[in-house]
Amino acid sequence: MNRTTKAKYDLAERMLNVHIEPAEVAMMSDLPLEEVEKLKANLMKNSDTGGTTVQDYMAELATEAKSQLEAKQKN
């Protein structure tokens, strides 16, 4: 596997870890959808948490921003 191919697989893996849809990952990484689905299945099988979802991350950021805003309003 050359560096370009490895980079495509690394990109696909990172995107799948934040729960981007396999069809979108295939389109952005230029990998066949079948390969992306196999990669996703392998990641889910080898992962106990399944990765962090974008929704979880955004909720965490919103909570932090709200706390900072409340603290700023108190001052």
PDB file of C-alpha atoms in Angstrom:
ATOM      1  CA  MET A   1       0.000   0.000   0.000  1.00  0.00           C
ATOM      2  CA  ASN A   2       1.510   3.322  -1.024  1.00  0.00           C
ATOM      3  CA  ARG A   3       1.301   6.535   1.004  1.00  0.00           C
ATOM      4  CA  THR A   4      -1.591   7.942  -0.996  1.00  0.00           C
ATOM      5  CA  THR A   5      -3.724   4.853  -0.486  1.00  0.00           C
ATOM      6  CA  LYS A   6      -2.825   4.722   3.210  1.00  0.00           C
ATOM      7  CA  ALA A   7      -3.776   8.396   3.554  1.00  0.00           C
ATOM      8  CA  LYS A   8      -7.177   7.675   2.001  1.00  0.00           C
ATOM      9  CA  TYR A   9      -7.802   4.857   4.467  1.00  0.00           C
ATOM     10  CA  ASP A  10      -6.619   6.995   7.399  1.00  0.00           C
ATOM     11  CA  LEU A  11      -8.961   9.795   6.325  1.00  0.00           C
ATOM     12  CA  ALA A  12     -11.869   7.374   5.992  1.00  0.00           C
ATOM     13  CA  GLU A  13     -11.164   5.896   9.421  1.00  0.00           C
ATOM     14  CA  ARG A  14     -11.099   9.315  11.095  1.00  0.00           C
ATOM     15  CA  MET A  15     -14.348  10.328   9.427  1.00  0.00           C
ATOM     16  CA  LEU A  16     -16.043   7.074  10.397  1.00  0.00           C
ATOM     17  CA  ASN A  17     -14.916   7.524  14.001  1.00  0.00           C
ATOM     18  CA  VAL A  18     -17.029  10.695  14.217  1.00  0.00           C
ATOM     19  CA  HIS A  19     -19.954   8.890  12.572  1.00  0.00           C
ATOM     20  CA  ILE A  20     -19.974  10.473   9.140  1.00  0.00           C
ATOM     21  CA  GLU A  21     -22.133   8.383   6.800  1.00  0.00           C
ATOM     22  CA  PRO A  22     -20.206   5.755   4.771  1.00  0.00           C
ATOM     23  CA  ALA A  23     -21.500   7.137   1.453  1.00  0.00           C
ATOM     24  CA  GLU A  24     -20.104  10.582   2.292  1.00  0.00           C
ATOM     25  CA  VAL A  25     -16.817   9.066   3.452  1.00  0.00           C
ATOM     26  CA  ALA A  26     -16.536   7.130   0.182  1.00  0.00           C
ATOM     27  CA  MET A  27     -17.169  10.273  -1.829  1.00  0.00           C
ATOM     28  CA  MET A  28     -14.647  12.418   0.089  1.00  0.00           C
ATOM     29  CA  SER A  29     -11.929   9.780   0.398  1.00  0.00           C
ATOM     30  CA  ASP A  30     -12.275   8.438  -3.150  1.00  0.00           C
ATOM     31  CA  LEU A  31     -12.560   4.877  -1.823  1.00  0.00           C
ATOM     32  CA  PRO A  32     -15.212   2.407  -3.012  1.00  0.00           C
ATOM     33  CA  LEU A  33     -18.312   2.305  -0.796  1.00  0.00           C
ATOM     34  CA  GLU A  34     -17.804  -1.425  -0.211  1.00  0.00           C
ATOM     35  CA  GLU A  35     -14.324  -0.776   1.207  1.00  0.00           C
ATOM     36  CA  VAL A  36     -15.626   1.994   3.465  1.00  0.00           C
ATOM     37  CA  GLU A  37     -18.387  -0.269   4.776  1.00  0.00           C
ATOM     38  CA  LYS A  38     -15.839  -3.026   5.487  1.00  0.00           C
ATOM     39  CA  LEU A  39     -13.633  -0.496   7.273  1.00  0.00           C
ATOM     40  CA  LYS A  40     -16.607   0.711   9.339  1.00  0.00           C
ATOM     41  CA  ALA A  41     -17.555  -2.846  10.301  1.00  0.00           C
ATOM     42  CA  ASN A  42     -13.965  -3.549  11.326  1.00  0.00           C
ATOM     43  CA  LEU A  43     -13.784  -0.342  13.380  1.00  0.00           C
ATOM     44  CA  MET A  44     -17.045  -1.111  15.163  1.00  0.00           C
ATOM     45  CA  LYS A  45     -15.927  -4.673  15.873  1.00  0.00           C
ATOM     46  CA  ASN A  46     -12.588  -3.514  17.332  1.00  0.00           C
ATOM     47  CA  SER A  47     -13.942  -0.552  19.271  1.00  0.00           C
ATOM     48  CA  ASP A  48     -15.663  -0.716  22.620  1.00  0.00           C
ATOM     49  CA  THR A  49     -16.968   2.865  22.467  1.00  0.00           C
ATOM     50  CA  GLY A  50     -17.691   3.221  18.764  1.00  0.00           C
ATOM     51  CA  GLY A  51     -15.968   6.615  18.658  1.00  0.00           C
ATOM     52  CA  THR A  52     -17.174  10.052  19.587  1.00  0.00           C
ATOM     53  CA  THR A  53     -20.131  11.381  17.691  1.00  0.00           C
ATOM     54  CA  VAL A  54     -20.182  14.887  16.307  1.00  0.00           C
ATOM     55  CA  GLN A  55     -23.457  15.411  18.171  1.00  0.00           C
ATOM     56  CA  ASP A  56     -21.793  14.506  21.495  1.00  0.00           C
ATOM     57  CA  TYR A  57     -18.950  16.902  20.798  1.00  0.00           C
ATOM     58  CA  MET A  58     -21.282  19.738  19.790  1.00  0.00           C
ATOM     59  CA  ALA A  59     -23.400  19.244  22.922  1.00  0.00           C
ATOM     60  CA  GLU A  60     -20.249  19.422  25.034  1.00  0.00           C
ATOM     61  CA  LEU A  61     -19.169  22.642  23.295  1.00  0.00           C
ATOM     62  CA  ALA A  62     -22.623  24.181  23.744  1.00  0.00           C
ATOM     63  CA  THR A  63     -22.616  23.393  27.468  1.00  0.00           C
ATOM     64  CA  GLU A  64     -19.172  24.926  27.869  1.00  0.00           C
ATOM     65  CA  ALA A  65     -20.150  28.045  25.902  1.00  0.00           C
ATOM     66  CA  LYS A  66     -23.304  28.456  28.000  1.00  0.00           C
ATOM     67  CA  SER A  67     -21.288  28.225  31.223  1.00  0.00           C
ATOM     68  CA  GLN A  68     -18.823  30.838  29.967  1.00  0.00           C
ATOM     69  CA  LEU A  69     -21.635  33.158  28.925  1.00  0.00           C
ATOM     70  CA  GLU A  70     -23.349  32.859  32.324  1.00  0.00           C
ATOM     71  CA  ALA A  71     -20.071  33.558  34.097  1.00  0.00           C
ATOM     72  CA  LYS A  72     -19.468  36.598  31.916  1.00  0.00           C
ATOM     73  CA  GLN A  73     -22.993  37.940  32.579  1.00  0.00           C
ATOM     74  CA  LYS A  74     -22.469  37.647  36.352  1.00  0.00           C
ATOM     75  CA  ASN A  75     -19.383  39.874  36.145  1.00  0.00           C
TER      76      ASN A  75
END
